[in-house]
XYZ file of C-alpha atoms in Angstrom:
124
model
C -27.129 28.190 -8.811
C -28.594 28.261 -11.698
C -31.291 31.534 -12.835
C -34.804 30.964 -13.810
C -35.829 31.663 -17.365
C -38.899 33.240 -17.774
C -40.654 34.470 -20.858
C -43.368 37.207 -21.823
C -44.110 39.733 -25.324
C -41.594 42.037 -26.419
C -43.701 44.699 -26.482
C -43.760 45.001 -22.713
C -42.030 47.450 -21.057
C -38.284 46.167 -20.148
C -37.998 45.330 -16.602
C -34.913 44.844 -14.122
C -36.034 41.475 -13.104
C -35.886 40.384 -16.638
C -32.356 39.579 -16.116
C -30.406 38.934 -19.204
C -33.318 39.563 -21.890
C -33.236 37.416 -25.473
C -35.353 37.475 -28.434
C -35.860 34.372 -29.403
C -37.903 34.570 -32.882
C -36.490 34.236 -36.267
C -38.009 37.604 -37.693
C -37.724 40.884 -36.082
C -40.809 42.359 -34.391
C -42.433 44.415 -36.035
C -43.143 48.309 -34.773
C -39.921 47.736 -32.036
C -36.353 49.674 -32.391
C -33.372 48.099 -31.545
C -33.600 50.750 -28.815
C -36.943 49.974 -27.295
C -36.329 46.288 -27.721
C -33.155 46.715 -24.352
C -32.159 43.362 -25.930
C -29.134 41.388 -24.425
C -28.800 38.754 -27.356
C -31.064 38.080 -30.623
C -30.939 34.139 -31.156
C -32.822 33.743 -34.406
C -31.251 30.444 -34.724
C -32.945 29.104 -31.649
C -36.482 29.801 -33.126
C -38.645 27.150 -35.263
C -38.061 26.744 -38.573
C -39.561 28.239 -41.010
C -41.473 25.179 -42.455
C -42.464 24.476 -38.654
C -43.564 27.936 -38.166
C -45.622 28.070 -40.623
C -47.760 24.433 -40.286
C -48.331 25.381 -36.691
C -49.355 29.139 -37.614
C -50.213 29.597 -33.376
C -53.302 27.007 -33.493
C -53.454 25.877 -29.938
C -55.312 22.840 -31.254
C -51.579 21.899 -32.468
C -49.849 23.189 -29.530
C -48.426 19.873 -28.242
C -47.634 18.661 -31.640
C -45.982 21.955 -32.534
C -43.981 21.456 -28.907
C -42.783 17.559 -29.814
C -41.465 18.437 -33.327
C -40.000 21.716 -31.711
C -38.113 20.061 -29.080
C -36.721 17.563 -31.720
C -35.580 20.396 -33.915
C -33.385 21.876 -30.956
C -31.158 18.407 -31.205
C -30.715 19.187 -35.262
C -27.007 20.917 -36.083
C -29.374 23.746 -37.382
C -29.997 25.280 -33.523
C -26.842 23.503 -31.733
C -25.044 26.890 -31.089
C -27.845 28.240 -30.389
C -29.073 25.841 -27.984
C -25.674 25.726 -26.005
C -25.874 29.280 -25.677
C -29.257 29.551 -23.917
C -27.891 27.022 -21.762
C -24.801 29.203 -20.879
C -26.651 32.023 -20.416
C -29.264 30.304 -18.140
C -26.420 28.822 -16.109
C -25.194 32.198 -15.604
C -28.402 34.198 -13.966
C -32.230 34.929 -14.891
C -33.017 34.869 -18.288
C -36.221 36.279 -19.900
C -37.291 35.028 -23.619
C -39.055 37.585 -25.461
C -41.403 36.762 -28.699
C -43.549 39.049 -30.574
C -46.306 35.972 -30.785
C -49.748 37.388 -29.044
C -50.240 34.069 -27.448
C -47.086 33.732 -25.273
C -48.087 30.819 -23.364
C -48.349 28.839 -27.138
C -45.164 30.290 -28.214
C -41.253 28.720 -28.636
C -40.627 30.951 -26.101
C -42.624 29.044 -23.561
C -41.282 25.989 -25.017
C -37.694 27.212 -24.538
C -38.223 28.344 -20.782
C -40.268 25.194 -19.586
C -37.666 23.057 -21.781
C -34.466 24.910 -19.937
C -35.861 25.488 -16.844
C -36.378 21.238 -16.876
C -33.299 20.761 -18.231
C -31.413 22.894 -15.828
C -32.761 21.473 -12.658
C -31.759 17.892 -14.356
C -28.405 19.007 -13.922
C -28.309 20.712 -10.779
């Protein structure tokens, strides 16, 4: 059966119900050791690119827009690997996506979960 993916700041406190836990932006946080971070994977290449990043700049007003040309960008060759491997890993157990974006609920990272956790129940 597969885990649920979840996703929340980085600068929480690491949890044991945050299963396997994956940053999931392209730049490192900032003020956050490798240490501190208790970080399972880093998938920069699962993030927005840069150009995409930048337009949206974490307007809510462009929230949905952001979310359509961020769900097309995970089909490019650009985040394939990437991609499969958030798959594999959600297949495996609970997954939590971390981001250092102060609005989490208008973040990839709640793109990502509601995306996989959709996706994983269409092939369960």
């Amino acid at each position: 059966m597969a885990g649920r993916i979840t996703y929340r700041r980085i600068y929480e406190d690491a949890s044991p119900q945050d299963g396997r836990r994956v940053l999931v932006d392209r730049l490192w946080p900032r003020g956050v050791s490798k240490e501190e971070a208790h970080l399972d994977e880093w998938l920069r290449d699962v993030a927005p690119s840069t150009d995409l990043r930048r337009w949206y700049h974490h307007d809510p007003e462009l929230f949905d827009e952001f979310r359509r040309r961020y769900l097309a960008e995970l089909d490019d060759a650009d985040h394939r690997s990437a991609v499969e491997r958030l798959h594999d890993l959600a297949a495996r157990g609970k997954v939590t996506l971390l981001t250092a974006t102060k609005d989490v609920d208008h973040s990839e990272a709640a793109v990502l979960a509601d995306w996989l956790n959709h996706s994983e129940h269409q092939h369960a």
